[in-house]
PDB file of C-alpha atoms and ligand atoms in Angstrom:
ATOM      1  CA  MET A 680      14.226 -12.290  13.918  1.00 49.00           C
ATOM      2  CA  THR A 681      12.356 -12.271  10.657  1.00 68.00           C
ATOM      3  CA  ARG A 682      10.343  -9.204   9.885  1.00 89.00           C
ATOM      4  CA  LYS A 683       6.578  -9.308  10.122  1.00 96.00           C
ATOM      5  CA  ARG A 684       4.647  -9.243   6.893  1.00 98.00           C
ATOM      6  CA  LEU A 685       2.558  -6.178   6.165  1.00 98.00           C
ATOM      7  CA  VAL A 686      -1.007  -6.295   4.836  1.00 98.00           C
ATOM      8  CA  ILE A 687      -2.618  -2.951   4.035  1.00 98.00           C
ATOM      9  CA  GLY A 688      -6.301  -2.668   3.163  1.00 98.00           C
ATOM     10  CA  ASN A 689      -7.253   0.190   0.849  1.00 98.00           C
ATOM     11  CA  TRP A 690     -10.954   0.834   1.299  1.00 98.00           C
ATOM     12  CA  LYS A 691     -11.071   3.392  -1.519  1.00 98.00           C
ATOM     13  CA  MET A 692     -14.693   4.643  -1.380  1.00 98.00           C
ATOM     14  CA  TYR A 693     -16.265   1.221  -0.882  1.00 98.00           C
ATOM     15  CA  ILE A 694     -17.238   1.789   2.761  1.00 98.00           C
ATOM     16  CA  GLU A 695     -19.432   4.829   2.866  1.00 97.00           C
ATOM     17  CA  SER A 696     -20.708   5.362   6.408  1.00 98.00           C
ATOM     18  CA  ALA A 697     -18.996   5.879   9.734  1.00 97.00           C
ATOM     19  CA  GLU A 698     -21.249   3.165  11.186  1.00 98.00           C
ATOM     20  CA  SER A 699     -20.087   0.561   8.662  1.00 98.00           C
ATOM     21  CA  ALA A 700     -16.493   1.665   9.173  1.00 98.00           C
ATOM     22  CA  LYS A 701     -16.815   1.210  12.933  1.00 98.00           C
ATOM     23  CA  ASP A 702     -18.515  -2.179  12.593  1.00 98.00           C
ATOM     24  CA  PHE A 703     -15.759  -3.341  10.274  1.00 98.00           C
ATOM     25  CA  ALA A 704     -13.033  -2.159  12.666  1.00 98.00           C
ATOM     26  CA  ARG A 705     -14.738  -3.840  15.627  1.00 98.00           C
ATOM     27  CA  VAL A 706     -14.814  -7.218  13.867  1.00 98.00           C
ATOM     28  CA  LEU A 707     -11.297  -6.854  12.465  1.00 98.00           C
ATOM     29  CA  LYS A 708      -9.883  -6.051  15.881  1.00 98.00           C
ATOM     30  CA  ARG A 709     -11.332  -9.255  17.295  1.00 97.00           C
ATOM     31  CA  LYS A 710     -10.349 -11.481  14.390  1.00 97.00           C
ATOM     32  CA  VAL A 711      -6.712 -10.407  14.013  1.00 96.00           C
ATOM     33  CA  ARG A 712      -5.932 -10.889  17.667  1.00 94.00           C
ATOM     34  CA  GLY A 713      -4.714 -14.459  17.247  1.00 90.00           C
ATOM     35  CA  ILE A 714      -2.868 -13.960  13.963  1.00 94.00           C
ATOM     36  CA  SER A 715       0.870 -13.741  14.448  1.00 94.00           C
ATOM     37  CA  GLY A 716       3.620 -12.420  12.230  1.00 97.00           C
ATOM     38  CA  VAL A 717       1.474  -9.958  10.290  1.00 98.00           C
ATOM     39  CA  GLU A 718       1.188  -6.235  10.702  1.00 98.00           C
ATOM     40  CA  VAL A 719      -2.225  -5.013   9.555  1.00 98.00           C
ATOM     41  CA  ALA A 720      -3.087  -1.521   8.348  1.00 98.00           C
ATOM     42  CA  LEU A 721      -6.163   0.147   6.883  1.00 98.00           C
ATOM     43  CA  ALA A 722      -6.102   3.093   4.486  1.00 98.00           C
ATOM     44  CA  VAL A 723      -9.526   4.629   5.024  1.00 98.00           C
ATOM     45  CA  PRO A 724     -11.317   7.708   3.650  1.00 98.00           C
ATOM     46  CA  ALA A 725     -10.054  10.791   5.546  1.00 98.00           C
ATOM     47  CA  PRO A 726     -13.321  11.511   7.413  1.00 98.00           C
ATOM     48  CA  PHE A 727     -13.249   8.010   8.929  1.00 98.00           C
ATOM     49  CA  ILE A 728      -9.677   8.165  10.283  1.00 98.00           C
ATOM     50  CA  PRO A 729     -10.800   9.417  13.732  1.00 98.00           C
ATOM     51  CA  VAL A 730     -13.580   6.849  14.262  1.00 98.00           C
ATOM     52  CA  VAL A 731     -11.626   3.907  12.917  1.00 98.00           C
ATOM     53  CA  SER A 732      -8.448   4.756  14.818  1.00 98.00           C
ATOM     54  CA  ALA A 733     -10.463   5.265  18.020  1.00 98.00           C
ATOM     55  CA  MET A 734     -12.065   1.855  17.534  1.00 97.00           C
ATOM     56  CA  LEU A 735      -8.647   0.244  16.930  1.00 97.00           C
ATOM     57  CA  GLU A 736      -6.818   2.140  19.629  1.00 94.00           C
ATOM     58  CA  SER A 737      -5.969  -0.846  21.800  1.00 92.00           C
ATOM     59  CA  SER A 738      -5.154  -3.085  18.842  1.00 96.00           C
ATOM     60  CA  ALA A 739      -2.051  -3.367  16.674  1.00 95.00           C
ATOM     61  CA  VAL A 740      -3.952  -2.450  13.503  1.00 98.00           C
ATOM     62  CA  ARG A 741      -2.745   0.863  12.095  1.00 98.00           C
ATOM     63  CA  VAL A 742      -4.907   3.413  10.376  1.00 98.00           C
ATOM     64  CA  GLY A 743      -3.869   5.787   7.616  1.00 98.00           C
ATOM     65  CA  ALA A 744      -4.957   7.940   4.708  1.00 98.00           C
ATOM     66  CA  GLN A 745      -5.353   7.091   1.042  1.00 98.00           C
ATOM     67  CA  THR A 746      -3.567  10.275  -0.019  1.00 98.00           C
ATOM     68  CA  VAL A 747      -2.205  13.510   1.407  1.00 98.00           C
ATOM     69  CA  SER A 748      -1.758  16.867  -0.195  1.00 98.00           C
ATOM     70  CA  GLY A 749       1.756  18.034  -1.007  1.00 98.00           C
ATOM     71  CA  LEU A 750       0.500  21.617  -0.898  1.00 97.00           C
ATOM     72  CA  SER A 751      -0.563  23.937   1.898  1.00 96.00           C
ATOM     73  CA  GLY A 752      -2.662  26.998   2.607  1.00 97.00           C
ATOM     74  CA  ALA A 753      -5.259  27.998   0.013  1.00 98.00           C
ATOM     75  CA  GLN A 754      -6.037  24.482  -1.275  1.00 97.00           C
ATOM     76  CA  THR A 755      -9.745  23.755  -1.173  1.00 98.00           C
ATOM     77  CA  GLY A 756     -10.373  20.123  -0.310  1.00 96.00           C
ATOM     78  CA  GLY A 757      -6.777  19.396   0.615  1.00 97.00           C
ATOM     79  CA  VAL A 758      -5.829  17.228   3.573  1.00 98.00           C
ATOM     80  CA  SER A 759      -2.293  17.600   4.895  1.00 98.00           C
ATOM     81  CA  GLY A 760      -0.048  15.048   6.546  1.00 98.00           C
ATOM     82  CA  ALA A 761      -0.329  16.940   9.820  1.00 98.00           C
ATOM     83  CA  MET A 762      -4.139  16.723   9.641  1.00 98.00           C
ATOM     84  CA  VAL A 763      -3.973  12.970   9.054  1.00 98.00           C
ATOM     85  CA  LYS A 764      -1.646  12.634  12.024  1.00 98.00           C
ATOM     86  CA  THR A 765      -3.906  14.709  14.283  1.00 98.00           C
ATOM     87  CA  ALA A 766      -6.861  12.559  13.246  1.00 98.00           C
ATOM     88  CA  GLY A 767      -5.046   9.386  14.371  1.00 98.00           C
ATOM     89  CA  GLY A 768      -3.375   8.248  11.153  1.00 98.00           C
ATOM     90  CA  THR A 769       0.145   6.828  11.121  1.00 98.00           C
ATOM     91  CA  PHE A 770       0.730   6.328   7.392  1.00 98.00           C
ATOM     92  CA  ALA A 771      -0.480   7.515   4.003  1.00 98.00           C
ATOM     93  CA  LEU A 772      -0.621   6.008   0.540  1.00 98.00           C
ATOM     94  CA  VAL A 773       1.018   8.313  -1.972  1.00 98.00           C
ATOM     95  CA  GLY A 774       0.876   8.040  -5.731  1.00 98.00           C
ATOM     96  CA  HIS A 775      -1.915   5.482  -5.941  1.00 98.00           C
ATOM     97  CA  SER A 776      -2.745   4.964  -9.618  1.00 98.00           C
ATOM     98  CA  GLU A 777      -6.318   6.170  -9.100  1.00 98.00           C
ATOM     99  CA  ARG A 778      -4.882   9.512  -7.879  1.00 98.00           C
ATOM    100  CA  ARG A 779      -2.344   9.592 -10.702  1.00 98.00           C
ATOM    101  CA  ALA A 780      -5.237   9.055 -13.145  1.00 98.00           C
ATOM    102  CA  LEU A 781      -6.743  12.305 -11.831  1.00 97.00           C
ATOM    103  CA  GLY A 782      -3.646  14.159 -12.986  1.00 97.00           C
ATOM    104  CA  GLU A 783      -1.232  13.800 -10.070  1.00 97.00           C
ATOM    105  CA  ASP A 784       2.101  13.383 -11.824  1.00 98.00           C
ATOM    106  CA  ASN A 785       5.508  12.261 -10.543  1.00 98.00           C
ATOM    107  CA  VAL A 786       6.281  15.802  -9.337  1.00 98.00           C
ATOM    108  CA  ALA A 787       3.061  15.934  -7.292  1.00 98.00           C
ATOM    109  CA  VAL A 788       3.735  12.457  -5.884  1.00 98.00           C
ATOM    110  CA  HIS A 789       7.212  13.555  -4.800  1.00 98.00           C
ATOM    111  CA  GLY A 790       5.602  16.510  -2.967  1.00 98.00           C
ATOM    112  CA  GLN A 791       3.106  14.200  -1.277  1.00 98.00           C
ATOM    113  CA  LEU A 792       5.810  11.793  -0.169  1.00 98.00           C
ATOM    114  CA  VAL A 793       7.812  14.627   1.341  1.00 98.00           C
ATOM    115  CA  ALA A 794       4.686  16.036   3.007  1.00 98.00           C
ATOM    116  CA  ALA A 795       3.690  12.666   4.484  1.00 98.00           C
ATOM    117  CA  ALA A 796       7.165  11.808   5.781  1.00 97.00           C
ATOM    118  CA  SER A 797       7.766  15.306   7.133  1.00 97.00           C
ATOM    119  CA  ALA A 798       4.535  15.041   9.121  1.00 98.00           C
ATOM    120  CA  GLY A 799       5.783  11.807  10.695  1.00 98.00           C
ATOM    121  CA  LEU A 800       3.612   9.478   8.618  1.00 98.00           C
ATOM    122  CA  VAL A 801       4.967   6.358   6.935  1.00 98.00           C
ATOM    123  CA  PRO A 802       4.706   7.020   3.188  1.00 98.00           C
ATOM    124  CA  VAL A 803       3.484   4.042   1.187  1.00 98.00           C
ATOM    125  CA  LEU A 804       4.661   4.883  -2.315  1.00 98.00           C
ATOM    126  CA  CYS A 805       2.483   3.204  -4.949  1.00 98.00           C
ATOM    127  CA  VAL A 806       4.041   2.531  -8.333  1.00 98.00           C
ATOM    128  CA  GLY A 807       2.811   0.570 -11.318  1.00 98.00           C
ATOM    129  CA  GLU A 808       2.858   0.546 -15.093  1.00 97.00           C
ATOM    130  CA  LEU A 809      -0.260   1.172 -17.163  1.00 96.00           C
ATOM    131  CA  GLU A 810       0.525  -1.704 -19.509  1.00 95.00           C
ATOM    132  CA  ARG A 811       3.242  -4.186 -20.300  1.00 92.00           C
ATOM    133  CA  THR A 812       5.023  -4.183 -23.621  1.00 89.00           C
ATOM    134  CA  GLU A 813       7.358  -6.645 -25.285  1.00 92.00           C
ATOM    135  CA  ASP A 814      10.325  -4.284 -25.000  1.00 94.00           C
ATOM    136  CA  GLY A 815      10.134  -4.282 -21.193  1.00 92.00           C
ATOM    137  CA  GLY A 816       9.351  -0.558 -21.050  1.00 95.00           C
ATOM    138  CA  HIS A 817       7.489  -1.175 -17.789  1.00 97.00           C
ATOM    139  CA  PHE A 818      10.789  -1.567 -15.956  1.00 97.00           C
ATOM    140  CA  SER A 819      12.045   1.899 -16.889  1.00 97.00           C
ATOM    141  CA  PHE A 820       8.582   3.327 -16.162  1.00 97.00           C
ATOM    142  CA  ILE A 821       8.680   1.950 -12.602  1.00 98.00           C
ATOM    143  CA  ALA A 822      12.284   3.048 -12.099  1.00 98.00           C
ATOM    144  CA  GLU A 823      11.344   6.588 -13.093  1.00 98.00           C
ATOM    145  CA  GLN A 824       8.371   6.635 -10.691  1.00 98.00           C
ATOM    146  CA  ILE A 825      10.651   5.551  -7.847  1.00 98.00           C
ATOM    147  CA  ARG A 826      13.516   7.891  -8.744  1.00 98.00           C
ATOM    148  CA  SER A 827      11.349  10.964  -9.121  1.00 98.00           C
ATOM    149  CA  ALA A 828       9.424  10.299  -5.905  1.00 98.00           C
ATOM    150  CA  LEU A 829      12.608   9.899  -3.878  1.00 97.00           C
ATOM    151  CA  SER A 830      15.032  12.278  -5.519  1.00 94.00           C
ATOM    152  CA  GLY A 831      16.229  14.767  -2.936  1.00 94.00           C
ATOM    153  CA  ALA A 832      14.100  13.020  -0.311  1.00 94.00           C
ATOM    154  CA  GLN A 833      16.445  10.137   0.493  1.00 93.00           C
ATOM    155  CA  SER A 834      16.779  11.292   4.087  1.00 93.00           C
ATOM    156  CA  LEU A 835      13.005  10.852   4.512  1.00 91.00           C
ATOM    157  CA  ALA A 836      13.023   7.258   3.288  1.00 91.00           C
ATOM    158  CA  GLY A 837      13.744   5.714   6.701  1.00 92.00           C
ATOM    159  CA  LYS A 838      10.219   4.384   7.070  1.00 94.00           C
ATOM    160  CA  LEU A 839       9.308   4.100   3.431  1.00 98.00           C
ATOM    161  CA  VAL A 840       7.109   1.303   2.076  1.00 98.00           C
ATOM    162  CA  VAL A 841       6.805   0.687  -1.681  1.00 98.00           C
ATOM    163  CA  ALA A 842       3.716  -0.973  -3.138  1.00 98.00           C
ATOM    164  CA  TYR A 843       3.932  -2.321  -6.669  1.00 98.00           C
ATOM    165  CA  GLU A 844       0.494  -2.237  -8.273  1.00 98.00           C
ATOM    166  CA  PRO A 845       0.382  -2.761 -12.042  1.00 97.00           C
ATOM    167  CA  VAL A 846      -2.548  -0.589 -13.107  1.00 96.00           C
ATOM    168  CA  TRP A 847      -3.837  -3.144 -15.608  1.00 95.00           C
ATOM    169  CA  ALA A 848      -4.207  -5.717 -12.820  1.00 94.00           C
ATOM    170  CA  ILE A 849      -6.170  -3.534 -10.385  1.00 95.00           C
ATOM    171  CA  GLY A 850      -9.834  -4.121  -9.570  1.00 94.00           C
ATOM    172  CA  LYS A 851     -10.154  -7.520 -11.211  1.00 93.00           C
ATOM    173  CA  HIS A 852     -10.172 -11.024  -9.807  1.00 92.00           C
ATOM    174  CA  ALA A 853      -7.475 -13.353  -8.588  1.00 92.00           C
ATOM    175  CA  ASP A 854      -7.007 -14.930 -12.023  1.00 90.00           C
ATOM    176  CA  SER A 855      -6.120 -11.504 -13.479  1.00 87.00           C
ATOM    177  CA  ALA A 856      -3.448 -10.770 -10.900  1.00 87.00           C
ATOM    178  CA  LEU A 857       0.201 -11.277 -11.733  1.00 91.00           C
ATOM    179  CA  THR A 858       1.709 -14.686 -11.283  1.00 93.00           C
ATOM    180  CA  SER A 859       4.043 -15.077  -8.332  1.00 95.00           C
ATOM    181  CA  ALA A 860       6.980 -15.333 -10.743  1.00 95.00           C
ATOM    182  CA  GLU A 861       6.107 -11.998 -12.366  1.00 95.00           C
ATOM    183  CA  VAL A 862       5.721 -10.398  -8.942  1.00 97.00           C
ATOM    184  CA  ARG A 863       9.076 -11.768  -7.843  1.00 97.00           C
ATOM    185  CA  GLU A 864      10.818 -10.439 -10.940  1.00 97.00           C
ATOM    186  CA  MET A 865       9.476  -6.924 -10.346  1.00 97.00           C
ATOM    187  CA  ALA A 866      10.144  -7.036  -6.596  1.00 98.00           C
ATOM    188  CA  ILE A 867      13.808  -7.759  -7.318  1.00 97.00           C
ATOM    189  CA  PHE A 868      13.919  -4.934  -9.842  1.00 98.00           C
ATOM    190  CA  ILE A 869      12.326  -2.502  -7.360  1.00 98.00           C
ATOM    191  CA  ARG A 870      14.823  -3.407  -4.652  1.00 97.00           C
ATOM    192  CA  LYS A 871      17.670  -2.905  -7.107  1.00 97.00           C
ATOM    193  CA  THR A 872      16.299   0.501  -8.107  1.00 98.00           C
ATOM    194  CA  LEU A 873      15.901   1.460  -4.445  1.00 98.00           C
ATOM    195  CA  ALA A 874      19.512   0.442  -3.823  1.00 97.00           C
ATOM    196  CA  ASP A 875      20.581   2.828  -6.608  1.00 97.00           C
ATOM    197  CA  VAL A 876      18.472   5.722  -5.321  1.00 97.00           C
ATOM    198  CA  LEU A 877      19.053   5.193  -1.607  1.00 96.00           C
ATOM    199  CA  ASP A 878      21.878   2.858  -0.713  1.00 93.00           C
ATOM    200  CA  ARG A 879      21.941  -0.894  -0.343  1.00 93.00           C
ATOM    201  CA  LYS A 880      21.496  -0.917   3.410  1.00 94.00           C
ATOM    202  CA  SER A 881      18.565   1.526   3.426  1.00 94.00           C
ATOM    203  CA  ALA A 882      17.000  -0.211   0.429  1.00 95.00           C
ATOM    204  CA  LEU A 883      16.969  -3.557   2.214  1.00 94.00           C
ATOM    205  CA  LYS A 884      14.836  -2.023   4.963  1.00 95.00           C
ATOM    206  CA  VAL A 885      12.076  -0.940   2.586  1.00 97.00           C
ATOM    207  CA  PRO A 886       9.201  -3.427   2.519  1.00 98.00           C
ATOM    208  CA  VAL A 887       8.060  -4.026  -1.060  1.00 98.00           C
ATOM    209  CA  LEU A 888       4.389  -4.993  -1.308  1.00 98.00           C
ATOM    210  CA  TYR A 889       2.295  -6.260  -4.188  1.00 98.00           C
ATOM    211  CA  GLY A 890      -1.218  -5.024  -4.953  1.00 98.00           C
ATOM    212  CA  GLY A 891      -3.707  -5.603  -7.762  1.00 97.00           C
ATOM    213  CA  SER A 892      -6.542  -8.127  -7.589  1.00 96.00           C
ATOM    214  CA  VAL A 893      -5.339  -9.746  -4.393  1.00 97.00           C
ATOM    215  CA  GLU A 894      -8.096 -12.006  -3.092  1.00 97.00           C
ATOM    216  CA  PRO A 895      -8.243 -14.942  -0.654  1.00 97.00           C
ATOM    217  CA  ALA A 896      -7.723 -17.257  -3.638  1.00 97.00           C
ATOM    218  CA  ASN A 897      -4.259 -15.945  -4.576  1.00 97.00           C
ATOM    219  CA  ALA A 898      -2.923 -14.332  -1.389  1.00 97.00           C
ATOM    220  CA  ALA A 899      -1.119 -17.404  -0.063  1.00 97.00           C
ATOM    221  CA  ALA A 900       0.724 -18.114  -3.331  1.00 96.00           C
ATOM    222  CA  LEU A 901       1.702 -14.468  -3.837  1.00 97.00           C
ATOM    223  CA  ILE A 902       3.128 -14.163  -0.353  1.00 97.00           C
ATOM    224  CA  ALA A 903       4.870 -17.550  -0.387  1.00 97.00           C
ATOM    225  CA  GLU A 904       6.402 -17.279  -3.847  1.00 96.00           C
ATOM    226  CA  GLY A 905       6.386 -13.590  -4.785  1.00 96.00           C
ATOM    227  CA  ASP A 906       9.435 -12.520  -2.737  1.00 96.00           C
ATOM    228  CA  ILE A 907       7.444  -9.630  -1.278  1.00 98.00           C
ATOM    229  CA  ALA A 908       7.054  -8.254   2.244  1.00 98.00           C
ATOM    230  CA  GLY A 909       3.279  -8.053   2.089  1.00 98.00           C
ATOM    231  CA  LEU A 910       0.150  -7.088   0.183  1.00 98.00           C
ATOM    232  CA  LEU A 911      -1.891  -3.993  -0.610  1.00 98.00           C
ATOM    233  CA  VAL A 912      -5.496  -5.098  -0.926  1.00 98.00           C
ATOM    234  CA  GLY A 913      -8.274  -3.045  -2.535  1.00 98.00           C
ATOM    235  CA  HIS A 914     -11.775  -4.428  -3.111  1.00 98.00           C
ATOM    236  CA  ALA A 915     -11.178  -7.565  -1.034  1.00 98.00           C
ATOM    237  CA  SER A 916     -10.303  -5.381   1.979  1.00 98.00           C
ATOM    238  CA  ALA A 917     -13.759  -3.836   2.070  1.00 98.00           C
ATOM    239  CA  ASP A 918     -15.228  -7.169   3.143  1.00 98.00           C
ATOM    240  CA  VAL A 919     -13.979  -8.063   6.587  1.00 98.00           C
ATOM    241  CA  THR A 920     -14.235 -11.826   6.034  1.00 98.00           C
ATOM    242  CA  SER A 921     -12.129 -11.826   2.886  1.00 98.00           C
ATOM    243  CA  PHE A 922      -9.680  -9.312   4.374  1.00 98.00           C
ATOM    244  CA  VAL A 923      -9.136 -11.549   7.409  1.00 98.00           C
ATOM    245  CA  GLU A 924      -8.657 -14.571   5.111  1.00 98.00           C
ATOM    246  CA  ILE A 925      -5.927 -12.671   3.257  1.00 98.00           C
ATOM    247  CA  ILE A 926      -4.266 -11.631   6.524  1.00 98.00           C
ATOM    248  CA  SER A 927      -4.378 -15.246   7.731  1.00 98.00           C
ATOM    249  CA  ALA A 928      -2.749 -16.395   4.500  1.00 98.00           C
ATOM    250  CA  CYS A 929       0.231 -14.169   5.398  1.00 98.00           C
ATOM    251  CA  LYS A 930       0.706 -15.373   8.938  1.00 96.00           C
ATOM    252  CA  LYS A 931       4.040 -16.824   9.926  1.00 89.00           C
TER     253      LYS A 931
HETATM  254  P1  PGA B 383      -7.741  -4.190  -5.976  1.00 52.32           P
HETATM  255  O1  PGA B 383      -7.090  -2.742  -5.699  1.00 52.32           O
HETATM  256  O2  PGA B 383      -7.258  -5.103  -4.897  1.00 52.32           O
HETATM  257  O3  PGA B 383      -9.205  -3.941  -5.947  1.00 52.32           O
HETATM  258  O4  PGA B 383      -7.233  -4.624  -7.318  1.00 52.32           O
HETATM  259  C1  PGA B 383      -5.781  -2.625  -5.240  1.00 52.32           C
HETATM  260  C2  PGA B 383      -5.468  -1.164  -5.105  1.00 52.32           C
HETATM  261  O5  PGA B 383      -5.855  -0.389  -5.986  1.00 52.32           O
HETATM  262  O6  PGA B 383      -4.847  -0.748  -4.105  1.00 52.32           O
END
C-alpha cells in the first residue's frame, strides 16, 4: 500500500480570532471528506488548538502547534509539548525559520524536538538554508541542521517528519518557489543525510515535505515531480479555498 501524502497548513498569525479559526475548521472538515490519499494537518496558534481540535474531532484532520518550548518551569510565555497534547494537539513544528530568526539556534531546536517527541507529539523538523551559493554550501548547512537536531535523539525519530523550507523562498508566490527538480535534488540529499544519522530503514520512514511559496498554481507539479511526501503550506493555508485546492492537488 502506498503511503498517504501529508499536507500541513501553517497558519502562522494570519488567523487571529477563535471565531475565524472555527469557521475555517468547519469548512475544511466538510471539504476534505471526499479527498482520498491525503493526510491533512493544521499548525495553529497555541490558543486555538482546543477550539480547532474540538471542531475537527470527528474528522481525520490533525491539529498541532507551530512550536514548543524545549525548556520547563520558570519560562514566561513558554508552551510545553505536554500542554499542546492536553489541548488536543498531536504534532508540533520545530525549528521553523521564523523561530530560528528570533534566535532559536540548532541547540534550542534539538531541545524542542526532544520535548515534542517525549510528550508524544510528532515533531515536524523544519530545515532550510538562508541563501544558495555557487559552492553548494546549502547542502552542508541543511545536513548540519538535521544532524544537530537528531544527535542523541535517534530513538525519538520513529514518528519524525522533516520539512525542507528554503528561507529565501518563503512567503512569496508560486513563481518564486523552487522548481520540482531543485526540490527533488534536496529531498534526495535529506533522505541520504537521514540515513547517515538514523539508519537506512528508519530514514525511509521519515516523510520529507517541501514548503516555501506553495500555492494552488504549483502544488500539483511539486507533488508529482518533486519526489516528496507532501507539502508544508504557509500563507495559502490561511485561505480555506486555496488550502483545499492544494490538498486536492495531492490526492491519489
Ligand atoms: P509560505 O510559508 O507558504 O507562506 O511561503 C511556508 C512556511 O513558512 O511554512
